[in-house]
GROMACS .gro file of C-alpha atoms in nm:
model
  468
    1MET     CA    1  -1.528  -5.397  -4.346
    2GLY     CA    2  -1.728  -5.077  -4.345
    3ALA     CA    3  -1.711  -4.849  -4.645
    4ASP     CA    4  -1.531  -4.517  -4.622
    5PRO     CA    5  -1.797  -4.243  -4.593
    6LYS     CA    6  -1.615  -4.026  -4.849
    7SER     CA    7  -1.578  -4.310  -5.101
    8ALA     CA    8  -1.939  -4.401  -5.047
    9GLY     CA    9  -2.045  -4.050  -5.140
   10LEU     CA   10  -2.182  -3.974  -4.794
   11CYS     CA   11  -2.169  -3.620  -4.657
   12VAL     CA   12  -1.976  -3.602  -4.329
   13GLU     CA   13  -2.076  -3.308  -4.112
   14ALA     CA   14  -1.774  -3.109  -3.988
   15PRO     CA   15  -1.753  -3.057  -3.613
   16PRO     CA   16  -1.863  -2.712  -3.500
   17PRO     CA   17  -1.580  -2.461  -3.445
   18ARG     CA   18  -1.450  -2.428  -3.091
   19LYS     CA   19  -1.558  -2.125  -2.893
   20ARG     CA   20  -1.255  -1.913  -2.803
   21VAL     CA   21  -1.244  -1.747  -2.462
   22PHE     CA   22  -0.962  -1.497  -2.409
   23ILE     CA   23  -0.848  -1.368  -2.069
   24LEU     CA   24  -0.620  -1.064  -2.088
   25GLY     CA   25  -0.410  -1.023  -1.775
   26GLY     CA   26  -0.252  -1.264  -1.528
   27GLY     CA   27  -0.307  -1.074  -1.201
   28PHE     CA   28  -0.553  -1.164  -0.928
   29ALA     CA   29  -0.864  -1.102  -1.141
   30GLY     CA   30  -0.737  -1.271  -1.456
   31MET     CA   31  -0.566  -1.563  -1.286
   32TYR     CA   32  -0.863  -1.656  -1.067
   33ALA     CA   33  -1.097  -1.628  -1.366
   34ALA     CA   34  -0.865  -1.860  -1.558
   35LEU     CA   35  -0.838  -2.098  -1.262
   36HIS     CA   36  -1.215  -2.135  -1.238
   37LEU     CA   37  -1.260  -2.167  -1.616
   38GLU     CA   38  -0.997  -2.440  -1.628
   39ARG     CA   39  -1.188  -2.638  -1.367
   40GLN     CA   40  -1.519  -2.591  -1.548
   41LEU     CA   41  -1.410  -2.603  -1.914
   42GLY     CA   42  -1.071  -2.773  -1.916
   43ASN     CA   43  -1.212  -3.107  -2.034
   44ARG     CA   44  -1.452  -2.968  -2.294
   45ASP     CA   45  -1.360  -3.010  -2.661
   46ASP     CA   46  -1.588  -2.733  -2.784
   47VAL     CA   47  -1.421  -2.450  -2.589
   48GLU     CA   48  -1.065  -2.319  -2.588
   49VAL     CA   49  -0.958  -2.086  -2.308
   50THR     CA   50  -0.648  -1.870  -2.364
   51LEU     CA   51  -0.474  -1.659  -2.101
   52VAL     CA   52  -0.257  -1.370  -2.224
   53SER     CA   53  -0.009  -1.218  -1.977
   54ARG     CA   54   0.315  -1.022  -2.003
   55ASP     CA   55   0.471  -1.251  -1.740
   56ASN     CA   56   0.457  -1.628  -1.735
   57PHE     CA   57   0.397  -1.628  -1.361
   58PHE     CA   58   0.134  -1.517  -1.113
   59LEU     CA   59   0.271  -1.266  -0.862
   60PHE     CA   60   0.132  -1.243  -0.509
   61THR     CA   61   0.161  -0.863  -0.488
   62PRO     CA   62   0.068  -0.819  -0.117
   63MET     CA   63   0.410  -0.964  -0.031
   64LEU     CA   64   0.622  -0.750  -0.263
   65HIS     CA   65   0.758  -0.545   0.025
   66GLU     CA   66   0.876  -0.868   0.189
   67VAL     CA   67   1.098  -0.936  -0.113
   68ALA     CA   68   1.241  -0.584  -0.094
   69ALA     CA   69   1.313  -0.634   0.277
   70SER     CA   70   1.477  -0.973   0.216
   71ASP     CA   71   1.218  -1.150   0.435
   72VAL     CA   72   1.140  -1.398   0.155
   73ASN     CA   73   1.304  -1.489  -0.174
   74ALA     CA   74   1.153  -1.352  -0.494
   75SER     CA   75   1.078  -1.702  -0.622
   76ALA     CA   76   0.864  -1.773  -0.314
   77ILE     CA   77   0.579  -1.537  -0.408
   78VAL     CA   78   0.545  -1.635  -0.774
   79ILE     CA   79   0.423  -1.948  -0.946
   80SER     CA   80   0.432  -2.047  -1.311
   81LEU     CA   81   0.102  -1.987  -1.489
   82ARG     CA   82   0.170  -2.286  -1.712
   83LYS     CA   83   0.206  -2.502  -1.403
   84LEU     CA   84  -0.093  -2.346  -1.231
   85LEU     CA   85  -0.318  -2.379  -1.540
   86PRO     CA   86  -0.196  -2.685  -1.733
   87ARG     CA   87  -0.518  -2.735  -1.935
   88LEU     CA   88  -0.537  -2.378  -2.067
   89THR     CA   89  -0.357  -2.219  -2.359
   90PHE     CA   90  -0.105  -1.960  -2.241
   91VAL     CA   91   0.043  -1.674  -2.447
   92GLU     CA   92   0.318  -1.457  -2.302
   93GLY     CA   93   0.311  -1.105  -2.441
   94ASP     CA   94   0.182  -0.749  -2.417
   95VAL     CA   95  -0.164  -0.658  -2.539
   96SER     CA   96  -0.084  -0.382  -2.791
   97GLY     CA   97  -0.421  -0.353  -2.961
   98LEU     CA   98  -0.785  -0.444  -2.907
   99ASP     CA   99  -1.078  -0.423  -3.150
  100LEU     CA  100  -1.397  -0.499  -2.959
  101GLU     CA  101  -1.620  -0.469  -3.266
  102ALA     CA  102  -1.414  -0.708  -3.480
  103LYS     CA  103  -1.341  -0.927  -3.176
  104LYS     CA  104  -0.966  -0.925  -3.231
  105VAL     CA  105  -0.674  -0.873  -2.995
  106THR     CA  106  -0.317  -0.792  -3.095
  107VAL     CA  107  -0.041  -0.942  -2.881
  108ALA     CA  108   0.322  -0.830  -2.908
  109HIS     CA  109   0.583  -1.078  -2.796
  110GLY     CA  110   0.902  -1.246  -2.903
  111GLY     CA  111   1.165  -1.060  -2.706
  112LEU     CA  112   1.425  -0.902  -2.934
  113ASP     CA  113   1.233  -0.912  -3.264
  114GLY     CA  114   0.913  -0.781  -3.103
  115HIS     CA  115   0.665  -0.923  -3.354
  116SER     CA  116   0.287  -0.920  -3.308
  117HIS     CA  117  -0.001  -1.159  -3.358
  118THR     CA  118  -0.366  -1.073  -3.414
  119LEU     CA  119  -0.595  -1.330  -3.257
  120SER     CA  120  -0.971  -1.371  -3.278
  121TYR     CA  121  -1.200  -1.446  -2.986
  122ASP     CA  122  -1.566  -1.518  -2.915
  123TYR     CA  123  -1.567  -1.417  -2.548
  124LEU     CA  124  -1.330  -1.176  -2.377
  125VAL     CA  125  -1.238  -1.116  -2.012
  126LEU     CA  126  -1.046  -0.789  -1.963
  127ALA     CA  127  -0.830  -0.793  -1.651
  128LEU     CA  128  -0.534  -0.576  -1.750
  129GLY     CA  129  -0.474  -0.429  -1.406
  130SER     CA  130  -0.328  -0.082  -1.360
  131GLU     CA  131  -0.014   0.125  -1.397
  132THR     CA  132   0.164   0.359  -1.158
  133ASN     CA  133   0.018   0.709  -1.170
  134PHE     CA  134   0.284   0.981  -1.189
  135PHE     CA  135   0.018   1.252  -1.237
  136GLY     CA  136   0.190   1.376  -1.551
  137LYS     CA  137   0.511   1.472  -1.370
  138PRO     CA  138   0.833   1.378  -1.551
  139GLY     CA  139   1.044   1.397  -1.234
  140PRO     CA  140   0.868   1.114  -1.047
  141ARG     CA  141   0.852   0.911  -1.366
  142ASP     CA  142   1.227   0.941  -1.431
  143TYR     CA  143   1.382   0.943  -1.084
  144THR     CA  144   1.175   0.710  -0.868
  145LEU     CA  145   1.127   0.341  -0.814
  146THR     CA  146   0.784   0.180  -0.798
  147MET     CA  147   0.636  -0.122  -0.621
  148LYS     CA  148   0.415  -0.288  -0.879
  149THR     CA  149   0.618  -0.579  -1.016
  150LEU     CA  150   0.863  -0.842  -0.903
  151GLY     CA  151   1.134  -0.651  -1.087
  152ASP     CA  152   1.046  -0.341  -0.883
  153ALA     CA  153   1.091  -0.525  -0.552
  154MET     CA  154   1.417  -0.685  -0.661
  155LEU     CA  155   1.551  -0.356  -0.791
  156LEU     CA  156   1.458  -0.176  -0.469
  157ARG     CA  157   1.633  -0.441  -0.259
  158ASN     CA  158   1.940  -0.412  -0.480
  159CYS     CA  159   1.937  -0.032  -0.453
  160LEU     CA  160   1.911  -0.046  -0.072
  161ILE     CA  161   2.220  -0.264  -0.049
  162ASP     CA  162   2.399  -0.051  -0.308
  163ARG     CA  163   2.337   0.261  -0.098
  164LEU     CA  164   2.475   0.088   0.213
  165GLU     CA  165   2.786  -0.024   0.027
  166GLU     CA  166   2.839   0.328  -0.109
  167ALA     CA  167   2.781   0.501   0.226
  168ASP     CA  168   3.013   0.266   0.417
  169THR     CA  169   3.329   0.369   0.228
  170ASP     CA  170   3.583   0.588   0.409
  171CYS     CA  171   3.597   0.846   0.130
  172VAL     CA  172   3.235   0.957   0.185
  173THR     CA  173   3.188   1.273   0.392
  174ALA     CA  174   2.937   1.279   0.676
  175GLY     CA  175   2.692   1.507   0.493
  176LYS     CA  176   2.704   1.301   0.177
  177ARG     CA  177   2.667   0.978   0.375
  178ASP     CA  178   2.343   1.105   0.529
  179ALA     CA  179   2.200   1.180   0.184
  180ILE     CA  180   2.299   0.837   0.052
  181VAL     CA  181   2.115   0.656   0.333
  182THR     CA  182   1.807   0.878   0.316
  183PHE     CA  183   1.508   0.692   0.171
  184VAL     CA  184   1.178   0.858   0.080
  185VAL     CA  185   0.850   0.676   0.014
  186VAL     CA  186   0.573   0.882  -0.148
  187GLY     CA  187   0.218   0.765  -0.077
  188GLY     CA  188   0.059   0.657   0.252
  189GLY     CA  189  -0.169   0.379   0.133
  190PHE     CA  190  -0.106   0.010   0.193
  191ALA     CA  191   0.186  -0.012  -0.052
  192GLY     CA  192   0.353   0.300   0.083
  193VAL     CA  193   0.319   0.219   0.454
  194GLU     CA  194   0.431  -0.141   0.410
  195THR     CA  195   0.722  -0.038   0.188
  196ALA     CA  196   0.839   0.230   0.432
  197GLY     CA  197   0.823  -0.017   0.721
  198ALA     CA  198   1.008  -0.280   0.519
  199ILE     CA  199   1.285  -0.039   0.414
  200ASN     CA  200   1.329   0.078   0.772
  201ASP     CA  201   1.350  -0.280   0.903
  202PHE     CA  202   1.593  -0.389   0.633
  203ILE     CA  203   1.831  -0.095   0.662
  204HIS     CA  204   1.855  -0.100   1.041
  205GLY     CA  205   1.877  -0.480   1.040
  206ALA     CA  206   2.169  -0.467   0.796
  207LEU     CA  207   2.370  -0.194   0.974
  208PRO     CA  208   2.577  -0.440   1.187
  209PHE     CA  209   2.757  -0.533   0.863
  210TYR     CA  210   2.839  -0.167   0.783
  211PRO     CA  211   3.053  -0.023   1.066
  212ASN     CA  212   3.088   0.325   0.912
  213ILE     CA  213   2.711   0.385   0.910
  214GLN     CA  214   2.534   0.469   1.234
  215HIS     CA  215   2.163   0.443   1.303
  216ALA     CA  216   2.157   0.822   1.335
  217ASN     CA  217   2.275   0.856   0.972
  218VAL     CA  218   1.975   0.666   0.836
  219ARG     CA  219   1.662   0.859   0.748
  220VAL     CA  220   1.345   0.691   0.624
  221MET     CA  221   1.065   0.930   0.533
  222LEU     CA  222   0.703   0.864   0.436
  223VAL     CA  223   0.527   1.152   0.258
  224HIS     CA  224   0.149   1.135   0.223
  225GLY     CA  225  -0.088   1.391   0.077
  226GLY     CA  226  -0.388   1.289   0.286
  227GLU     CA  227  -0.473   1.377   0.643
  228GLU     CA  228  -0.382   1.032   0.775
  229VAL     CA  229  -0.198   0.725   0.647
  230LEU     CA  230  -0.393   0.411   0.559
  231PRO     CA  231  -0.723   0.599   0.502
  232GLU     CA  232  -0.886   0.269   0.396
  233LEU     CA  233  -0.865   0.143   0.756
  234GLY     CA  234  -1.012   0.450   0.921
  235ARG     CA  235  -0.866   0.742   1.108
  236ASP     CA  236  -0.799   0.559   1.436
  237LEU     CA  237  -0.600   0.271   1.286
  238GLY     CA  238  -0.425   0.514   1.052
  239ALA     CA  239  -0.320   0.723   1.352
  240TYR     CA  240  -0.196   0.409   1.528
  241ALA     CA  241   0.006   0.307   1.221
  242ARG     CA  242   0.159   0.655   1.197
  243LYS     CA  243   0.247   0.650   1.568
  244LYS     CA  244   0.413   0.309   1.538
  245LEU     CA  245   0.608   0.410   1.229
  246ILE     CA  246   0.741   0.714   1.412
  247GLU     CA  247   0.836   0.496   1.710
  248HIS     CA  248   1.028   0.271   1.475
  249GLY     CA  249   1.222   0.568   1.340
  250VAL     CA  250   1.025   0.652   1.025
  251GLU     CA  251   0.964   1.021   0.966
  252VAL     CA  252   0.600   1.058   0.862
  253ARG     CA  253   0.472   1.373   0.693
  254THR     CA  254   0.099   1.387   0.623
  255GLY     CA  255  -0.092   1.655   0.431
  256VAL     CA  256   0.212   1.709   0.209
  257HIS     CA  257   0.206   1.669  -0.169
  258VAL     CA  258   0.546   1.622  -0.331
  259LYS     CA  259   0.617   1.907  -0.569
  260ASP     CA  260   0.885   1.733  -0.775
  261VAL     CA  261   1.158   1.470  -0.773
  262THR     CA  262   1.500   1.545  -0.921
  263GLN     CA  263   1.846   1.392  -0.920
  264GLU     CA  264   1.919   1.595  -0.606
  265GLY     CA  265   1.619   1.470  -0.410
  266VAL     CA  266   1.254   1.534  -0.326
  267GLU     CA  267   1.120   1.887  -0.349
  268LEU     CA  268   0.841   1.970  -0.104
  269PRO     CA  269   0.575   2.243  -0.141
  270ASP     CA  270   0.755   2.481   0.098
  271GLY     CA  271   1.060   2.478  -0.129
  272THR     CA  272   1.279   2.254   0.086
  273VAL     CA  273   1.462   1.968  -0.081
  274VAL     CA  274   1.522   1.636   0.094
  275PRO     CA  275   1.859   1.514  -0.041
  276THR     CA  276   1.826   1.150  -0.140
  277LYS     CA  277   1.919   0.904  -0.412
  278THR     CA  278   1.633   0.662  -0.342
  279VAL     CA  279   1.266   0.756  -0.383
  280VAL     CA  280   0.986   0.499  -0.401
  281TRP     CA  281   0.665   0.622  -0.565
  282THR     CA  282   0.343   0.455  -0.443
  283ALA     CA  283   0.115   0.759  -0.470
  284GLY     CA  284  -0.153   0.600  -0.685
  285VAL     CA  285  -0.243   0.392  -0.988
  286THR     CA  286  -0.412   0.459  -1.318
  287PRO     CA  287  -0.577   0.229  -1.575
  288PRO     CA  288  -0.356   0.107  -1.863
  289SER     CA  289  -0.327   0.347  -2.156
  290LEU     CA  290  -0.496   0.089  -2.378
  291MET     CA  291  -0.826   0.157  -2.199
  292ALA     CA  292  -0.838   0.509  -2.345
  293THR     CA  293  -0.849   0.366  -2.699
  294LEU     CA  294  -1.161   0.157  -2.641
  295PRO     CA  295  -1.502   0.293  -2.749
  296CYS     CA  296  -1.660   0.224  -2.411
  297GLU     CA  297  -1.804   0.434  -2.132
  298LYS     CA  298  -1.545   0.506  -1.866
  299GLU     CA  299  -1.533   0.628  -1.510
  300ARG     CA  300  -1.204   0.794  -1.414
  301GLY     CA  301  -1.037   0.607  -1.697
  302ARG     CA  302  -1.169   0.266  -1.590
  303LEU     CA  303  -1.418   0.075  -1.806
  304LYS     CA  304  -1.767   0.117  -1.667
  305VAL     CA  305  -1.947  -0.217  -1.637
  306ASN     CA  306  -2.274  -0.339  -1.490
  307GLU     CA  307  -2.314  -0.553  -1.178
  308ARG     CA  308  -2.242  -0.866  -1.386
  309MET     CA  309  -1.914  -0.705  -1.504
  310GLU     CA  310  -2.045  -0.694  -1.861
  311VAL     CA  311  -1.925  -0.409  -2.085
  312PRO     CA  312  -2.240  -0.233  -2.217
  313GLY     CA  313  -2.273  -0.243  -2.594
  314PHE     CA  314  -2.033  -0.533  -2.638
  315PRO     CA  315  -2.195  -0.871  -2.566
  316GLY     CA  316  -1.952  -1.137  -2.456
  317VAL     CA  317  -1.704  -0.890  -2.305
  318TRP     CA  318  -1.642  -0.863  -1.931
  319ALA     CA  319  -1.406  -0.622  -1.753
  320LEU     CA  320  -1.284  -0.662  -1.396
  321GLY     CA  321  -1.001  -0.581  -1.159
  322ASP     CA  322  -0.818  -0.249  -1.151
  323CYS     CA  323  -0.899  -0.163  -1.514
  324ALA     CA  324  -1.276  -0.170  -1.454
  325SER     CA  325  -1.521   0.028  -1.246
  326VAL     CA  326  -1.732  -0.253  -1.099
  327PRO     CA  327  -2.039  -0.144  -0.899
  328ASP     CA  328  -2.060  -0.282  -0.547
  329VAL     CA  329  -2.426  -0.376  -0.501
  330THR     CA  330  -2.365  -0.427  -0.129
  331ASN     CA  331  -2.250  -0.065  -0.096
  332GLY     CA  332  -2.507   0.134  -0.289
  333GLY     CA  333  -2.349   0.074  -0.628
  334LYS     CA  334  -2.026   0.257  -0.548
  335PRO     CA  335  -1.720   0.129  -0.741
  336CYS     CA  336  -1.541  -0.162  -0.576
  337PRO     CA  337  -1.203  -0.063  -0.435
  338PRO     CA  338  -0.899  -0.187  -0.631
  339THR     CA  339  -0.797  -0.455  -0.381
  340ALA     CA  340  -0.677  -0.810  -0.434
  341GLN     CA  341  -0.971  -0.962  -0.246
  342HIS     CA  342  -1.222  -0.783  -0.471
  343ALA     CA  343  -1.030  -0.877  -0.785
  344LEU     CA  344  -1.023  -1.241  -0.673
  345ARG     CA  345  -1.401  -1.255  -0.625
  346GLN     CA  346  -1.462  -1.067  -0.949
  347GLY     CA  347  -1.254  -1.325  -1.134
  348LEU     CA  348  -1.458  -1.612  -0.994
  349VAL     CA  349  -1.794  -1.447  -1.072
  350ALA     CA  350  -1.683  -1.342  -1.422
  351ALA     CA  351  -1.575  -1.701  -1.495
  352ARG     CA  352  -1.916  -1.829  -1.387
  353ASN     CA  353  -2.081  -1.572  -1.613
  354VAL     CA  354  -1.867  -1.686  -1.907
  355CYS     CA  355  -1.978  -2.043  -1.845
  356ALA     CA  356  -2.340  -1.925  -1.830
  357ALA     CA  357  -2.301  -1.737  -2.160
  358LEU     CA  358  -2.158  -2.049  -2.326
  359ASP     CA  359  -2.469  -2.237  -2.216
  360GLY     CA  360  -2.702  -1.956  -2.328
  361LYS     CA  361  -2.794  -1.853  -1.976
  362PRO     CA  362  -2.782  -1.509  -1.811
  363GLY     CA  363  -2.503  -1.422  -1.574
  364LYS     CA  364  -2.527  -1.325  -1.208
  365ALA     CA  365  -2.433  -1.006  -1.030
  366LEU     CA  366  -2.124  -0.974  -0.815
  367ARG     CA  367  -2.221  -0.966  -0.449
  368TYR     CA  368  -1.929  -0.945  -0.213
  369LYS     CA  369  -1.893  -0.761   0.113
  370MET     CA  370  -1.534  -0.696   0.210
  371LEU     CA  371  -1.432  -0.898   0.515
  372GLY     CA  372  -1.154  -0.667   0.621
  373GLN     CA  373  -0.811  -0.527   0.543
  374LEU     CA  374  -0.469  -0.569   0.699
  375ALA     CA  375  -0.131  -0.397   0.676
  376ALA     CA  376   0.214  -0.481   0.810
  377ILE     CA  377   0.397  -0.171   0.936
  378GLY     CA  378   0.736  -0.313   1.033
  379ARG     CA  379   0.905  -0.439   1.350
  380ARG     CA  380   0.654  -0.724   1.366
  381SER     CA  381   0.364  -0.484   1.406
  382GLY     CA  382   0.049  -0.446   1.204
  383VAL     CA  383  -0.299  -0.303   1.187
  384ALA     CA  384  -0.619  -0.477   1.079
  385ARG     CA  385  -0.993  -0.429   1.052
  386ILE     CA  386  -1.175  -0.760   1.016
  387LEU     CA  387  -1.555  -0.794   1.029
  388GLY     CA  388  -1.572  -0.454   1.192
  389MET     CA  389  -1.325  -0.544   1.467
  390LYS     CA  390  -0.996  -0.356   1.499
  391PHE     CA  391  -0.662  -0.514   1.578
  392SER     CA  392  -0.316  -0.366   1.612
  393GLY     CA  393   0.035  -0.453   1.724
  394THR     CA  394   0.198  -0.797   1.712
  395PHE     CA  395  -0.136  -0.981   1.701
  396ALA     CA  396  -0.237  -0.790   1.385
  397TRP     CA  397   0.103  -0.874   1.232
  398VAL     CA  398   0.051  -1.244   1.307
  399LEU     CA  399  -0.299  -1.218   1.154
  400TRP     CA  400  -0.149  -1.056   0.842
  401ARG     CA  401   0.100  -1.335   0.795
  402THR     CA  402  -0.147  -1.613   0.873
  403ILE     CA  403  -0.422  -1.489   0.642
  404TYR     CA  404  -0.196  -1.413   0.349
  405LEU     CA  405  -0.012  -1.742   0.391
  406PHE     CA  406  -0.340  -1.928   0.343
  407LYS     CA  407  -0.434  -1.707   0.047
  408LEU     CA  408  -0.121  -1.807  -0.146
  409PRO     CA  409  -0.203  -2.044  -0.433
  410LYS     CA  410  -0.059  -2.395  -0.420
  411LEU     CA  411   0.098  -2.573  -0.127
  412GLU     CA  412   0.452  -2.526  -0.256
  413THR     CA  413   0.429  -2.146  -0.244
  414LYS     CA  414   0.295  -2.164   0.112
  415VAL     CA  415   0.588  -2.383   0.212
  416ARG     CA  416   0.845  -2.157   0.044
  417VAL     CA  417   0.710  -1.846   0.216
  418ALA     CA  418   0.680  -2.018   0.555
  419MET     CA  419   1.041  -2.135   0.527
  420GLY     CA  420   1.156  -1.783   0.439
  421TRP     CA  421   0.973  -1.635   0.736
  422THR     CA  422   1.117  -1.899   0.968
  423LEU     CA  423   1.474  -1.829   0.855
  424ASP     CA  424   1.411  -1.456   0.894
  425LEU     CA  425   1.319  -1.509   1.261
  426PHE     CA  426   1.654  -1.670   1.344
  427PHE     CA  427   1.906  -1.506   1.111
  428ARG     CA  428   2.009  -1.153   1.021
  429LYS     CA  429   1.915  -0.980   0.698
  430ASP     CA  430   2.071  -1.112   0.378
  431VAL     CA  431   2.281  -0.831   0.224
  432VAL     CA  432   2.392  -1.011  -0.092
  433GLN     CA  433   2.376  -0.765  -0.382
  434LEU     CA  434   2.242  -0.972  -0.669
  435ILE     CA  435   2.291  -0.693  -0.923
  436GLY     CA  436   2.623  -0.519  -0.865
  437PRO     CA  437   2.727  -0.164  -0.963
  438ARG     CA  438   2.890  -0.284  -1.286
  439GLU     CA  439   2.575  -0.462  -1.396
  440LEU     CA  440   2.370  -0.152  -1.313
  441ASP     CA  441   2.606   0.058  -1.524
  442GLN     CA  442   2.558  -0.183  -1.814
  443LEU     CA  443   2.181  -0.173  -1.774
  444THR     CA  444   2.165   0.207  -1.818
  445LEU     CA  445   2.299   0.432  -2.089
  446PRO     CA  446   2.600   0.625  -1.955
  447ALA     CA  447   2.502   0.943  -2.138
  448LEU     CA  448   2.165   0.960  -1.964
  449PRO     CA  449   2.077   1.024  -1.598
  450LEU     CA  450   1.974   0.731  -1.382
  451ASN     CA  451   1.630   0.628  -1.500
  452SER     CA  452   1.470   0.369  -1.277
  453ARG     CA  453   1.189   0.304  -1.524
  454GLN     CA  454   1.441   0.187  -1.782
  455GLN     CA  455   1.619  -0.016  -1.517
  456VAL     CA  456   1.304  -0.197  -1.414
  457ARG     CA  457   1.223  -0.296  -1.772
  458GLN     CA  458   1.581  -0.401  -1.841
  459VAL     CA  459   1.618  -0.594  -1.517
  460GLN     CA  460   1.294  -0.778  -1.588
  461ALA     CA  461   1.414  -0.857  -1.940
  462LEU     CA  462   1.737  -1.008  -1.808
  463GLN     CA  463   1.575  -1.208  -1.528
  464PRO     CA  464   1.529  -1.579  -1.591
  465ARG     CA  465   1.161  -1.661  -1.606
  466THR     CA  466   1.048  -1.822  -1.283
  467GLN     CA  467   0.954  -2.187  -1.313
  468HIS     CA  468   0.873  -2.420  -1.024
   0.00000   0.00000   0.00000
């Protein structure tokens, strides 16, 4: 038998410490960076990769409006991060603090007790996404819904059905009924146009179940501060989208900046007030407030990085996605637009650069030329610009669904979405109110006015975590 090295007085060399790679954020940028790192580093014993996200699922945000319109179930467009990344360490929580010099990150989690942990890292990938920009106005912040999270989409769907139930009662006067079924979407980008089209489709599709509400009572309005909706697609496709929305019954107002939002409705610059109880705010995004605390160079609040997505002055730190200003070397160094397709490619390139850094090699620059953009505008119509070619109408809508179906991660999510779309083709809208009026009353403090921001947080807190 061999002698024990310790008893024999031999010195046993301890294994080197594992390198710790942290990814903050589970959106498109963070998830695809984690996905690539799991494939490259998942079997290595000398590296530990940890993903930190406030949700334990990846959300396919381009289809949020489809959840609000009851075209697909909420569970169809999410997938468990633990299931998607089984060989990575996952921590569910909010990033509450970050010390780039000490290489430490503070994560708050635990639900009711709300305790925090301070964790150390060797390499850091910042992909914290963005927040809704209310431009410092308390009215929009307190009296509007947003379309950023799964809770937002579910809450909007619930509110749409709640308005129909309220407006269908016999005790409601005609003038009050019109205000109840008036819906205003602020912002004419992709989220705003798709949300307005989805609301319009859902409401008019559900009216056969509400005999006291006529199509003439319903008013769906899209308010946009720019000259044309969907400016990312160009003026011609934007004009086509606006024309189609109007044909579908959506009232589109361009060149109008909302002055304020109150309990009574939306106040426009000319002093008129649009009476409504439902306002969806999609007028812009802003980097997370945590970015302002970091000692890094910023551009419009976003961390300024080089073409390799490295944060200058902090070796081993990369920033990508909506929280970073990533130069597009294929477009003269202008910042990449905050789109899912750019975030996806940034995640893959950042992961490769992390692997290169672990091996002592230099990283490579991000080189990606956008292939195109698409938008669904309701009534099975869409607009698209792909490889310089323009498409519109039903064909563009089919393109939208086909391309995004293939972009969904995992076969099971593709099947769930395809099944939902198939059922939607043959059956009427589902008007089941998952969160009833009593539950909504319990979710909000009775002494305070309706605050959708509180509702969203509380609804998300009460939702069972999605597992597949």
